[in-house]
């Protein structure tokens, strides 16, 4: 009996195989459409029943190719007594069969049918057409899995079709949503660029459901919504997007104002973090309701961070890293709002309270990082934790100072390890930034650029004795020199003009601030550490290139001032002994300093006034102190470099300055500016007879007396 029952299926399968073979022969050799149609019905029946293995499916393709399905799709006259879409349905079934072969799914003949598949999804559905829709989804899903698939789907309108199917609740809308999420995951920017109105329609539908839901569906929608909140196209720019955001805000306010379990609160925190990344705090309304909501968000995030990171094994719970990383985003927004002096959502009392709460949370972050083992350093969550601590260190310099000092060796070691392992220390090309789920800025150039986020904090710390000593003892200065050299290569790697302000340029500016602190407080380190010789060489070569570039004046000011300050310390260095690069650097520096001020008409009087040059005006708030420090440093360099006065003479700065001081009203030149000019002029007059003669020939004694430049006046009067 057993033998007989086992033989029957085998016989049935053999019979089906023989029938299918005859059908394929008919398809190849049929002399009439009716014969082909009858054979095709049997083939498609077997296909739909799922009775075919991959070998047989390939045999079907080899027998009929794409030509026959193409004819079916374009045929407008169905067989007598059959529904009008009969041929089209058969053609789709065959294509769905072919698409089970990945090689065929990526074939141009399949890709060309994407508009047809889209049409099926958006066409009115009746009970007879559900199989067509299933086949269309099967084809689109197969195309999606091919290398060219996502790009082809986006450019051929599939996003709009999927959105339409989902918003209207068409048959198979759950599959539409799955495909849509897949496309957004791999091509979010292109999807939103091409189909923003359709995606907004989906977001509108989901946000309405989210606001109305009163059951567990609300928490499921919390997990769905982030997929439709684009980082690339801020929703606040669009009225419909703003409406969606307001509904999500109201829904979140309801959730977070209730008593929740962890499984309910976590999706809400992740959704809030996603909104913060995409829109900042703009999605939260102004006023007391919005300020209370933001304070609650940051408070909940801080509590979650403390509860998780202070545990003995904080990351054993599945998914906790993702939740804590979301909390980091909310904490960073809390820092930014607490720092705002104008248009902050928070009141002063709320700010003070949140700073205390965040201090406790950052204490937990430091506690966690101190437990990290060497083998864990590649974990993206460690990077996220270092990054958020860097945001705190950049702004809060007094709280947790002892704990941060104790953590500095780890932070330097961690940053050094990532920098060296990235390959960039050896000059390998950079790769895209990985931000461990946190908000990022354009221009990241290392796989995990920890130094970029630590630089502002290090800039504060190098101004203080104890943390500076720790940073020096851990080798941070040499690391920072290498990092600067690499970032400069990245910034200048593009041909032609430099790109607009990026995180790379910001990193270079902040690094200059650190080096300026070290030059002032630890000049012996500058002399002894070989890396600073390489840095000096780069500074000499970079300023002449950078200064003519548009919109990079702040970085040029940093490099000019740092170069002058370092030149005073490294005056005996071979690279500064009248070399071409040194002369070009000082020439560029003189140009930067001399072109900062111009004479202009004073509306309040008949005289001219000395004013900041229009080319410098927009950046003057950022470079004013650097300019004054640069003037002081240049004065200090004059006695050290005998060829420097000649460079000043060649630039004709003395003539221009003398003429300006003669023409303008003395009251328009403030005391600090007078002191800066006198410092440079005095050193030039002392060091160079030609300079002294130029000043005298332009009425130097008269205007020195007029502006109260007593030291210069005395120097000029000495024969």
XYZ file of C-alpha atoms in Angstrom:
719
model
C 0.000 0.000 0.000
C 2.773 2.342 0.936
C 4.497 1.655 -2.323
C 1.341 2.271 -4.317
C 0.525 5.555 -2.576
C 4.096 6.785 -3.174
C 3.964 5.918 -6.863
C 0.782 7.830 -7.580
C 2.208 11.324 -7.073
C 5.277 10.385 -9.023
C 3.026 9.209 -11.842
C 0.946 12.407 -11.575
C 4.073 14.569 -11.694
C 5.319 12.613 -14.681
C 1.994 13.099 -16.422
C 2.060 16.852 -15.755
C 5.621 17.041 -17.023
C 4.699 15.206 -20.209
C 1.662 17.450 -20.696
C 3.760 20.550 -20.163
C 6.338 19.294 -22.660
C 3.609 18.800 -25.273
C 2.308 22.315 -24.544
C 5.749 23.803 -25.041
C 6.069 21.921 -28.341
C 2.697 23.321 -29.418
C 3.740 26.850 -28.437
C 6.812 26.491 -30.610
C 5.160 24.844 -33.563
C 1.477 25.918 -33.446
C 0.045 26.916 -36.798
C -2.894 28.888 -35.380
C -3.564 31.317 -32.559
C -6.243 29.006 -31.128
C -3.736 26.150 -30.763
C -1.217 28.512 -29.134
C -3.874 29.893 -26.823
C -4.986 26.438 -25.648
C -1.382 25.405 -24.995
C -0.690 28.720 -23.246
C -3.631 28.258 -20.892
C -2.176 24.960 -19.713
C 1.269 26.489 -19.260
C -0.009 29.465 -17.274
C -2.227 27.210 -15.203
C 0.872 25.244 -14.192
C 2.769 28.468 -13.538
C 0.037 29.869 -11.284
C -0.243 26.600 -9.391
C 3.438 26.914 -8.500
C 4.132 23.443 -9.867
C 7.234 24.355 -11.857
C 10.824 24.144 -10.806
C 13.450 26.623 -12.019
C 14.612 24.310 -14.779
C 11.106 24.020 -16.217
C 10.501 27.752 -15.956
C 13.673 28.291 -17.938
C 12.446 25.793 -20.530
C 9.281 27.857 -20.939
C 11.368 30.967 -21.544
C 13.612 29.137 -24.008
C 10.504 27.955 -25.840
C 8.697 31.276 -26.189
C 11.150 34.045 -25.191
C 9.833 37.574 -24.683
C 8.165 37.888 -28.065
C 5.035 35.947 -27.178
C 4.352 37.690 -23.809
C 4.926 41.025 -25.540
C 2.234 40.140 -28.112
C -0.139 39.154 -25.333
C 0.379 42.416 -23.472
C -0.354 44.523 -26.542
C -3.259 42.465 -27.891
C -6.606 44.269 -27.633
C -8.970 41.448 -28.795
C -9.517 38.641 -26.240
C -10.757 35.174 -27.263
C -14.510 34.819 -27.653
C -16.263 34.647 -24.299
C -13.184 35.711 -22.295
C -12.681 38.905 -20.235
C -11.063 41.776 -22.131
C -7.840 41.568 -20.111
C -7.334 37.831 -20.722
C -4.299 38.132 -22.990
C -2.738 40.796 -20.776
C -3.197 38.594 -17.713
C -1.565 35.649 -19.471
C 1.359 37.828 -20.554
C 1.879 39.088 -16.997
C 1.793 35.544 -15.656
C 4.516 34.503 -18.063
C 6.655 37.542 -17.168
C 6.166 36.817 -13.459
C 7.342 33.288 -14.194
C 10.419 34.580 -16.010
C 11.186 37.039 -13.186
C 11.828 34.186 -10.782
C 15.143 33.888 -12.622
C 17.312 36.802 -11.351
C 19.125 36.984 -14.673
C 15.843 37.471 -16.545
C 14.449 39.882 -13.927
C 17.198 42.345 -14.823
C 16.758 41.916 -18.578
C 15.978 45.064 -20.568
C 12.750 43.444 -21.839
C 11.520 43.163 -18.246
C 12.766 46.640 -17.263
C 10.939 48.100 -20.250
C 7.685 46.642 -18.898
C 7.905 48.570 -15.593
C 5.341 51.172 -16.815
C 2.996 48.291 -17.661
C 3.368 46.836 -14.167
C 2.731 50.303 -12.720
C -0.458 50.674 -14.797
C -1.793 47.417 -13.398
C -1.316 48.657 -9.830
C -3.223 51.895 -10.394
C -6.003 50.488 -12.607
C -9.452 49.796 -11.087
C -9.504 46.360 -9.535
C -12.223 43.716 -9.956
C -12.258 40.077 -8.784
C -10.973 38.890 -12.177
C -7.888 41.143 -12.104
C -6.387 40.240 -8.706
C -4.088 37.653 -10.293
C -2.764 40.342 -12.648
C -1.971 42.567 -9.663
C -0.236 39.674 -7.893
C 1.857 39.053 -11.002
C 2.717 42.748 -11.354
C 3.889 42.876 -7.738
C 5.921 39.712 -8.267
C 7.630 41.293 -11.278
C 8.338 44.582 -9.465
C 9.682 42.747 -6.419
C 12.014 40.709 -8.636
C 13.208 43.832 -10.468
C 13.823 45.544 -7.136
C 16.301 42.794 -6.227
C 18.475 43.356 -9.321
C 21.439 45.768 -9.418
C 19.778 48.196 -11.845
C 16.306 47.620 -10.484
C 15.816 50.390 -7.899
C 17.083 53.103 -10.244
C 14.873 51.848 -13.081
C 11.823 51.676 -10.812
C 12.324 55.235 -9.571
C 12.901 56.725 -13.018
C 9.985 54.816 -14.581
C 7.357 56.027 -12.117
C 6.935 53.062 -9.779
C 7.098 55.222 -6.628
C 4.030 57.190 -7.718
C 2.173 53.962 -8.587
C 3.004 52.360 -5.236
C 1.952 55.502 -3.362
C -1.337 55.563 -5.283
C -1.995 51.900 -4.520
C -1.262 52.350 -0.825
C -3.145 55.623 -0.304
C -6.246 54.249 -2.051
C -6.089 50.930 -0.238
C -6.013 48.981 -3.496
C -5.728 45.216 -3.575
C -2.157 44.318 -2.534
C -1.521 47.681 -0.819
C 0.508 45.931 1.866
C 2.901 44.752 -0.860
C 2.977 48.299 -2.247
C 4.098 49.559 1.152
C 6.814 46.891 1.395
C 8.200 47.817 -2.017
C 7.974 51.520 -1.212
C 9.968 51.059 1.997
C 12.578 49.115 0.048
C 12.969 51.888 -2.532
C 13.188 54.599 0.130
C 15.850 52.607 1.939
C 18.171 52.557 -1.074
C 17.204 55.721 -2.997
C 15.512 58.174 -0.613
C 16.946 61.317 -2.195
C 15.930 60.376 -5.759
C 12.489 59.220 -4.609
C 11.756 62.539 -2.920
C 13.252 64.575 -5.739
C 10.996 62.898 -8.286
C 7.849 62.010 -6.377
C 7.559 64.288 -3.343
C 3.795 64.988 -3.812
C 2.978 61.273 -3.925
C 5.160 60.464 -0.920
C 3.569 63.360 0.973
C 0.188 61.799 0.246
C 1.374 58.596 1.933
C 2.781 60.557 4.871
C -0.508 62.448 5.142
C -2.489 59.206 5.288
C -0.158 57.591 7.843
C 0.039 60.715 10.034
C -3.777 60.975 10.103
C -4.035 57.334 11.149
C -1.335 57.941 13.760
C -3.195 60.877 15.280
C -6.546 59.036 15.369
C -5.311 55.632 16.559
C -6.084 54.775 20.167
C -4.818 51.187 20.251
C -1.526 49.381 19.651
C -1.697 50.447 16.002
C -0.370 53.832 17.165
C 2.936 52.256 18.203
C 3.194 50.280 14.961
C 2.756 53.549 13.059
C 5.524 55.052 15.235
C 7.863 52.575 13.586
C 6.485 53.160 10.080
C 6.515 56.979 10.075
C 10.320 57.493 10.153
C 10.585 55.860 6.723
C 8.555 58.743 5.254
C 10.395 61.608 6.960
C 13.160 62.592 4.536
C 16.506 63.996 5.643
C 17.111 65.260 2.118
C 13.949 67.351 1.636
C 12.811 69.223 4.769
C 9.070 68.861 5.266
C 8.794 72.292 6.890
C 9.247 73.926 3.457
C 5.909 72.543 2.281
C 2.465 73.398 3.706
C 1.255 69.805 3.354
C 4.456 68.563 4.974
C 3.976 71.013 7.844
C 0.436 69.714 8.359
C 1.772 66.159 8.560
C 4.400 67.227 11.081
C 1.790 68.916 13.253
C -0.335 65.760 13.314
C 2.716 63.687 14.266
C 3.582 66.201 16.996
C 0.071 65.973 18.459
C 0.143 62.180 18.295
C 3.540 62.038 20.004
C 2.420 64.496 22.681
C -0.486 62.161 23.494
C 1.809 59.137 23.684
C 4.597 60.692 25.743
C 2.115 62.286 28.136
C 0.808 58.832 29.074
C 2.191 56.083 31.250
C 4.045 53.732 28.912
C 5.980 50.510 28.926
C 9.472 50.410 27.391
C 8.141 48.676 24.289
C 5.703 51.562 23.776
C 8.006 54.460 24.660
C 10.999 53.333 22.592
C 9.306 53.684 19.154
C 8.033 57.132 20.183
C 11.517 58.299 21.182
C 12.958 56.986 17.917
C 10.255 58.802 15.921
C 10.946 62.056 17.786
C 14.682 61.661 17.120
C 14.002 61.086 13.421
C 12.004 64.324 13.278
C 14.790 66.195 15.076
C 17.332 64.942 12.550
C 15.166 65.953 9.609
C 13.658 69.232 10.827
C 15.510 70.370 13.932
C 12.993 71.729 16.440
C 10.844 73.428 13.766
C 8.145 70.750 14.012
C 7.490 71.687 17.655
C 5.147 74.700 17.985
C 6.300 77.768 19.878
C 4.708 78.677 23.190
C 4.353 76.989 26.555
C 2.857 73.776 25.131
C 5.771 73.290 22.745
C 8.392 74.189 25.365
C 6.914 71.685 27.833
C 6.890 69.019 25.123
C 10.541 69.640 24.195
C 11.586 69.675 27.852
C 9.720 66.392 28.360
C 11.416 64.836 25.311
C 14.919 65.765 26.468
C 14.100 64.718 30.022
C 12.854 61.298 28.907
C 15.944 60.867 26.704
C 18.278 61.675 29.604
C 16.453 59.282 31.926
C 16.637 56.522 29.309
C 20.382 57.099 28.820
C 21.037 56.970 32.556
C 18.885 53.907 33.171
C 20.566 52.048 30.302
C 24.224 53.079 30.552
C 24.490 52.794 34.321
C 23.460 49.125 34.175
C 26.256 46.530 34.646
C 25.623 45.116 31.151
C 23.831 48.002 29.454
C 23.664 46.681 25.909
C 22.472 43.126 26.521
C 18.852 44.041 25.807
C 18.032 43.701 22.117
C 17.592 47.008 20.332
C 18.827 49.161 23.225
C 21.678 50.710 21.243
C 19.232 52.007 18.670
C 17.028 53.565 21.360
C 19.923 55.182 23.230
C 21.322 56.537 19.961
C 17.916 58.142 19.334
C 18.093 59.624 22.830
C 21.493 61.105 21.945
C 19.836 62.979 19.063
C 17.252 64.409 21.460
C 19.952 65.380 23.959
C 21.926 67.165 21.245
C 18.808 69.150 20.337
C 18.452 69.956 24.037
C 22.003 71.349 24.074
C 21.308 73.501 21.009
C 18.054 74.888 22.405
C 19.662 75.657 25.774
C 22.371 77.654 23.976
C 19.971 79.784 21.924
C 19.746 83.334 23.184
C 16.929 84.238 20.815
C 13.937 82.283 19.499
C 14.515 79.337 21.813
C 11.538 77.122 22.545
C 12.713 76.868 26.157
C 12.355 79.331 28.995
C 15.380 80.153 31.157
C 14.150 78.061 34.082
C 13.648 75.086 31.764
C 17.151 75.542 30.359
C 18.757 75.491 33.801
C 16.793 72.399 34.777
C 17.640 70.557 31.546
C 21.354 71.383 31.837
C 21.396 69.741 35.270
C 19.533 66.706 33.948
C 21.814 66.448 30.900
C 24.889 66.696 33.115
C 23.733 63.549 34.904
C 23.115 61.793 31.580
C 26.564 62.747 30.283
C 28.019 61.430 33.514
C 26.453 58.090 32.541
C 27.944 58.346 29.029
C 31.411 58.908 30.519
C 30.881 56.016 32.953
C 29.947 53.764 30.029
C 32.904 54.798 27.871
C 35.330 54.091 30.712
C 34.163 50.442 30.652
C 34.735 49.975 26.908
C 37.150 47.204 25.966
C 39.657 47.401 23.113
C 37.781 44.839 21.031
C 34.609 46.968 21.199
C 36.106 50.098 19.657
C 34.708 49.426 16.180
C 31.133 49.326 17.482
C 29.174 52.226 15.891
C 27.451 52.798 19.229
C 30.801 53.701 20.810
C 31.209 56.250 18.029
C 27.733 57.660 18.688
C 28.573 57.946 22.397
C 31.862 59.751 21.713
C 30.122 62.036 19.249
C 27.427 63.164 21.693
C 30.027 63.652 24.421
C 31.949 65.829 21.961
C 28.815 67.972 21.505
C 28.635 68.453 25.285
C 32.356 69.214 25.606
C 32.090 71.789 22.828
C 29.603 73.871 24.804
C 29.862 72.995 28.494
C 33.395 73.582 29.779
C 32.939 73.556 33.545
C 30.641 70.616 34.331
C 32.137 67.124 34.640
C 35.639 68.538 34.061
C 37.311 66.030 36.387
C 35.529 63.093 34.740
C 36.353 64.343 31.236
C 40.030 64.795 32.150
C 40.121 61.183 33.322
C 38.516 60.065 30.051
C 40.866 62.069 27.782
C 43.421 59.232 27.346
C 40.628 56.995 26.067
C 39.263 59.694 23.741
C 42.691 60.382 22.217
C 43.395 56.661 21.825
C 39.991 56.087 20.241
C 40.318 58.985 17.796
C 43.873 57.949 16.893
C 42.818 54.350 16.267
C 39.927 55.298 13.986
C 42.031 57.833 12.098
C 44.862 55.396 11.439
C 42.610 52.454 10.636
C 40.665 54.529 8.138
C 43.739 54.476 5.898
C 43.632 58.260 5.523
C 46.755 58.657 7.620
C 48.562 56.963 4.751
C 46.869 59.172 2.182
C 44.259 56.679 0.977
C 41.125 58.199 -0.559
C 38.357 59.121 1.864
C 35.039 57.319 2.104
C 31.545 58.418 3.023
C 30.858 59.314 6.651
C 29.071 56.946 8.984
C 27.199 58.815 11.703
C 25.850 55.925 13.756
C 22.297 57.129 13.386
C 22.977 60.693 14.439
C 22.561 63.912 12.504
C 25.459 64.638 10.222
C 26.848 67.499 8.240
C 27.910 67.408 4.637
C 31.562 66.867 4.087
C 32.473 64.076 6.492
C 35.536 62.429 5.046
C 36.472 59.533 7.315
C 34.508 56.326 7.869
C 34.138 57.297 11.547
C 35.648 60.727 12.020
C 35.693 60.993 15.814
C 38.182 63.869 15.797
C 35.765 66.059 13.886
C 33.388 65.952 16.856
C 36.079 66.179 19.545
C 37.915 69.199 18.089
C 35.692 71.925 19.616
C 36.025 70.376 23.075
C 39.772 69.957 22.644
C 39.968 73.635 21.666
C 38.482 74.612 25.020
C 40.602 72.108 26.934
C 43.947 73.154 25.429
C 43.413 76.592 26.971
C 43.559 75.011 30.456
C 46.679 73.638 32.108
C 45.661 70.183 33.363
C 43.678 68.921 30.352
C 46.310 70.387 28.010
C 49.056 68.452 29.799
C 47.026 65.241 29.478
C 46.391 65.820 25.779
C 50.095 66.502 25.180
C 51.189 63.440 27.142
C 48.774 61.250 25.136
C 50.194 62.427 21.797
C 47.186 64.508 20.736
C 49.221 67.341 19.119
C 50.972 65.037 16.620
C 47.642 63.346 15.858
C 46.007 66.726 15.270
C 48.821 67.784 12.927
C 48.360 64.631 10.862
C 44.601 65.179 10.858
C 45.012 68.787 9.707
C 47.313 67.755 6.859
C 44.829 65.116 5.742
C 41.839 67.453 5.917
C 43.727 70.064 3.894
C 44.340 67.458 1.168
C 40.639 66.607 1.181
C 39.602 70.261 0.939
C 41.908 70.933 -2.001
C 41.395 67.622 -3.807
C 38.625 69.006 -6.032
C 39.896 70.759 -9.177
C 39.195 74.467 -9.572
C 37.622 76.524 -6.822
C 37.141 75.153 -3.343
C 33.691 73.876 -2.445
C 31.373 75.912 -0.161
C 31.839 75.661 3.598
C 31.871 72.037 4.712
C 32.620 70.126 7.888
C 36.153 69.676 6.521
C 36.721 73.421 6.487
C 35.144 73.806 9.922
C 37.469 71.102 11.251
C 40.488 72.937 9.824
C 39.387 76.185 11.466
C 38.880 74.505 14.843
C 42.232 72.725 14.582
C 43.869 76.119 13.976
C 42.298 77.301 17.226
C 43.841 74.363 19.078
C 47.266 75.026 17.561
C 47.039 78.717 18.476
C 46.389 77.712 22.079
C 49.447 75.436 21.994
C 51.677 78.100 20.403
C 50.806 80.534 23.172
C 50.869 78.130 26.135
C 53.407 75.485 25.059
C 55.940 77.015 22.610
C 58.560 74.405 23.548
C 56.206 71.694 22.275
C 56.012 73.485 18.902
C 59.815 73.485 18.670
C 60.292 69.881 19.781
C 57.428 68.043 18.049
C 58.473 67.194 14.480
C 54.882 67.168 13.271
C 54.735 70.947 13.660
C 57.508 71.366 11.082
C 55.320 69.544 8.558
C 52.376 71.666 9.628
C 54.421 74.852 9.180
C 55.416 73.779 5.684
C 51.762 73.164 4.783
C 50.672 76.525 6.190
C 53.313 78.320 4.104
C 52.068 76.688 0.921
C 48.337 76.805 1.656
C 47.713 80.500 2.333
C 48.806 81.805 -1.118
C 46.453 79.233 -2.675
C 43.559 79.863 -0.282
C 43.477 83.648 -0.028
C 42.290 84.356 -3.611
C 39.489 81.806 -3.261
C 36.013 83.182 -2.736
C 34.124 82.672 0.559
C 37.024 81.149 2.507
C 38.244 84.229 4.342
C 37.710 82.780 7.834
C 39.931 79.771 7.124
C 42.494 82.050 5.452
C 42.519 84.274 8.564
C 43.082 81.234 10.775
C 45.932 79.940 8.631
C 47.571 83.361 8.261
C 47.503 84.061 11.997
C 48.582 80.557 12.993
C 51.415 80.657 10.452
C 52.674 83.990 11.812
C 52.473 82.795 15.412
C 54.318 79.571 14.597
C 56.920 81.428 12.512
C 57.941 83.398 15.593
C 58.565 80.141 17.458
C 60.158 78.267 14.520
C 62.163 81.210 13.130
C 65.342 79.127 12.898
C 63.593 76.367 10.910
C 65.090 75.755 7.478
C 61.716 76.165 5.769
C 61.568 79.803 6.956
C 65.054 80.866 5.878
C 64.066 83.047 2.936
C 62.633 80.150 0.946
C 60.213 80.798 -1.883
C 57.303 79.284 0.051
C 58.096 81.465 3.096
C 58.214 84.640 0.975
C 54.947 83.745 -0.763
C 53.304 83.046 2.586
C 54.376 86.350 4.109
C 53.350 88.130 0.921
C 49.874 86.607 1.226
C 49.765 87.450 4.935
C 50.630 91.089 4.245
C 47.875 91.172 1.634
C 45.364 89.694 4.093
C 46.257 92.176 6.852
C 46.603 95.243 4.630
C 43.321 94.832 2.751
C 41.128 94.584 5.847
C 40.424 98.331 6.088
C 39.511 101.013 3.551
C 38.625 104.692 3.619
C 35.047 105.650 2.914
C 32.856 108.735 3.147
C 31.417 109.399 6.594
C 27.767 110.496 6.252
C 27.886 112.265 9.628
C 30.768 114.559 8.694
C 32.629 115.993 5.742
C 35.637 113.771 6.452
C 36.392 110.219 5.425
C 36.417 107.372 7.914
C 38.432 104.168 8.233
C 36.131 101.167 7.926
C 36.271 97.430 7.501
C 36.634 96.518 3.827
C 33.376 95.342 2.167
C 35.133 92.106 1.217
C 35.778 91.453 4.922
C 32.534 92.811 6.364
C 30.443 89.627 6.407
C 33.228 87.609 8.073
C 34.581 90.328 10.354
C 32.782 89.020 13.429
C 34.633 85.719 13.006
C 38.064 87.084 12.039
C 38.384 90.355 13.978
C 40.382 88.862 16.858
C 42.478 86.830 14.422
C 43.327 89.999 12.478
C 44.529 91.806 15.596
C 46.504 88.752 16.713
C 47.974 88.504 13.201
C 49.102 92.141 13.328
C 50.786 91.493 16.669
C 52.440 88.334 15.332
C 53.644 90.092 12.167
C 55.259 92.786 14.306
C 57.020 90.026 16.231
C 58.259 88.435 13.002
C 59.871 91.607 11.585
C 63.058 91.461 13.730
C 63.378 87.709 13.103
C 63.359 87.724 9.296
C 65.671 90.317 7.685
C 63.980 89.932 4.294
C 60.476 90.649 5.633
C 60.595 94.519 5.477
C 61.407 94.264 1.780
C 58.231 92.185 1.283
C 56.230 94.947 2.996
C 57.810 97.554 0.726
C 56.989 95.511 -2.365
C 53.350 95.337 -1.279
C 53.300 99.174 -0.939
C 51.358 98.761 2.307
C 53.198 101.645 3.993
C 52.178 104.105 1.298
C 48.561 102.978 1.375
C 48.328 103.049 5.167
C 50.008 106.458 5.397
C 47.605 107.897 2.852
C 44.592 106.423 4.663
C 45.663 107.771 8.072
C 46.239 111.177 6.540
C 42.805 111.330 4.898
C 40.476 109.950 7.574
C 39.194 111.574 10.735
C 41.288 110.354 13.695
C 38.096 109.756 15.671
C 37.101 107.028 13.171
C 40.156 104.943 14.122
C 39.666 103.343 17.532
C 42.476 102.920 20.036
C 42.866 99.168 19.470
C 43.334 99.699 15.745
C 45.846 102.498 16.324
C 47.832 100.210 18.641
C 47.816 97.414 16.028
C 49.103 99.723 13.292
C 51.746 101.222 15.560
C 53.038 97.777 16.567
C 53.821 96.827 12.967
C 55.016 100.266 11.854
C 57.350 100.622 14.827
C 59.086 97.295 14.169
C 59.443 98.086 10.470
C 60.897 101.533 11.213
C 63.383 100.027 13.654
C 64.420 97.120 11.452
C 64.569 98.797 8.028
C 65.912 102.160 6.977
C 63.984 102.076 3.653
C 60.742 101.448 5.556
C 61.521 104.310 7.926
C 62.191 106.631 5.011
C 58.928 105.711 3.285
C 56.981 106.445 6.457
C 58.767 109.794 6.935
C 58.243 110.786 3.309
C 54.511 110.309 3.782
C 54.234 112.665 6.765
C 54.704 109.861 9.263
C 55.755 112.098 12.141
C 52.653 114.253 11.703
C 50.074 111.523 11.706
C 51.969 109.524 14.380
C 51.553 112.569 16.606
C 47.937 113.015 15.525
C 46.986 109.440 16.426
C 48.977 109.313 19.660
C 51.528 106.817 18.367
C 54.168 108.052 20.802
C 56.624 105.167 20.382
C 56.538 105.460 16.580
C 56.840 109.232 16.723
C 59.920 108.956 18.926
C 61.491 106.325 16.657
C 60.929 108.500 13.585
C 62.360 111.587 15.272
C 65.647 109.858 16.071
C 68.272 110.730 13.459
